[in-house]
Amino acid sequence: MADAALAKKPAAEAEQDLTDGFNLIIDALKLNGLTTIYGVPGIPITDFGRMAQAAGLRVISFRHEQNAGYAASIAGFLTKKPGICLTVSAPGFLNGLTALAHATTNCFPMILISGSSEREVVDLQQGDYEEMDQLAVAKTMCKAAFRVLHAQDIGIGIARAIRAAVSGRPGGVYLDLPAKLFGQVMDTQKGKQSLVKVIDAAPAQIPSKDSIKRALDLLKSAKKPLIILGKGAAYAQADDAIREFVEKSGAPFLPMSMGKGLLPDTHPQCAGAARSTVLKDSDVVMLIGARLNWLLSHGKGKAWGEAPKKFIQIDIEPKEMDSNVEIVAPVVGDIGSCVSALLDGMGAKWTSAPADWSKTVSTKRDENVAKMAPRLMNNNVPMDYHGALGVLRTIIKERPDAILVNEGANTLDLARGIIDMYQPRKRIDVGTWGIMGIGMGYSIAAAIETGKPVLAVEGDSAFGFSGMEVETIARYKLPVCIVIFNNDGIYRGTDTNSAGSDPATTVFVKGARYDMMMEAFGGVGVNVTSPDELKRAVNAAMDSGKPTLINAVIDPAAGSESGRIGNLNPQSALKKK
Ligand code: ADP
Ligand code: TPW
Ligand code: MG
């Protein structure tokens, strides 16, 4: 509003007619159903947090932006709406940036909103408080990056950010808001009109008829079909259609880590415990929302065996096709639309996958499961991974709607294999990068977004990356039970440094009591040394819903270097043994 017009009105009346950048951002988020913000306050966003809270948004205040960012990223995965992370400028922004890159890499929709210094000062590099050209830095690490300079563009800026985050292949978006924007005023009515409610933010992408026919013809021709369900399939929230399609196909299915539970791991077609057999021996492989990246050995080499294979791939991102090997039947579209079209195309007379192949796979699976069973029942002290995980496996079976957060090396790989999942989007973990540090951010967001109890199974090293958020969990009284597999270190707690008095690089303080960290903030801390004790402590935590941290003492010699991916670890040929 022009200053001259304002001057004519009495002050009180003039104020009533005005809104400002703070309010417009809040209104724009609310209008688009984005009602939870994860962040850390400070200049220039402190008042924004207060005002957002007063306006009924949920503002979850963290101890470190990286954890707030991871929380926002997994909120995006769990809800299909962009998770919002709010940070201060330069260092706060940089702390949030890891999570933004992580969201983009994992195809999770997220918006990082950071306050920033004024353009005039930044561009002349005059040394403002926390000065940095944040937009330029962010651009290389996310799907899209925008800056809003004028209050009247806030509505459009937020609309663009939402659309960029959730449409097509989801990813991270950066929104740069210079400090001055927050205080800019404009006429309330005009402000309201400038806001945009995004219509159909992630439009259905319908696959072509030809691509569906090609895929079904190939699937039908298979003697040894395999369906791989990735976290894109979990994200798509097309659970019923996916289940119907997999069952109708009769093919064995292999869930990727965060695809577990789309169909229960105990489903007769699940090939989770026969992974090497199905990768090696299958002849037609259908990928649904899973990339042929390192996690699937790039679709070639030893893990995939000698037998020739043909791939069908369903993905929303056309550029994903042929990324590592030839995709004979690419199906480009959103998974919900693609799977529905496949189901329609199968008709009533689809013949199930060959019985001999299904039998081979289920026999192998049952053998492997039977081999593992006694190890999971051991009550050894000190505990090994299997004894401890056997207990947690039963607890998730009894509480299938709990969310399992998981990070570490041995703690991750063994938990992934041992703990069966029964429902979609209940297992969230280190993702595409195998990143440590997602634990507490994910736990917090999972509790807040779903209202379900959370069980976080954490290596002692992994936990350390986000451990201070135990205070956040206690402060918001979240139903989170953290179990730390404390083996005194990274992979093992037994390394020694032969050259001097410093500890080896992979070991931590022996006998550390992480449980006392939760007690420090008024939560429940428990130290356990046997599977029986672990079981009692976790069940008590899940029943009470009280923030709990269980220090589970694991034999320091039980783990192996780099867990299951030791083969990726280069070793010096000159290393002294
Ligand atoms: P995983 O790690 O479980 O194997 P990835 O993260 O490698 O899974 O792959 C997920 C894939 O899912 C990505 O290629 C992404 O483009 C795709 N995707 C995500 N959401 C959808 C959707 N709604 N429809 C189709 N594909 C999707
Ligand atoms: C951001 C490298 C991979 S796994 C791991 C590290 C440090 C910790 C393993 O020890 P933990 O588990 O958690 O105690 P366990 O049961 O085997 O003892 N920095 C980042 N990400 C990764 N992946 C690393 C370092 C790493
Ligand atoms: Mg450890």
XYZ file of C-alpha atoms in Angstrom, residues 9 31 49 64 82 89 102 107 120 155 159 166 178 204 209 236 266 268 314 319 397 470 487 493 498 511 536-537:
28
model
C -5.921 6.790 7.924
C -3.615 -22.611 2.429
C 8.497 -19.410 14.305
C 20.599 -28.954 14.867
C 6.656 -31.584 0.954
C 21.166 -18.011 7.070
C 19.541 -36.333 0.790
C 13.276 -38.768 -4.283
C 22.752 -5.790 -2.214
C 2.180 -16.892 -2.870
C 3.307 -22.562 -5.010
C 6.074 -33.213 -5.474
C 15.962 -12.474 2.443
C -1.221 -38.404 -12.521
C -0.841 -48.244 -23.834
C 3.252 -43.838 -4.268
C 5.822 -63.278 5.564
C 4.114 -66.673 0.432
C 8.150 -48.679 -13.868
C 15.700 -40.552 -17.717
C 5.308 -58.731 14.711
C 17.030 -36.931 22.523
C 29.216 -52.531 20.740
C 34.622 -52.238 19.519
C 49.400 -50.310 17.658
C 30.948 -49.377 28.620
C 10.880 -56.234 28.762
C 12.306 -52.750 28.368
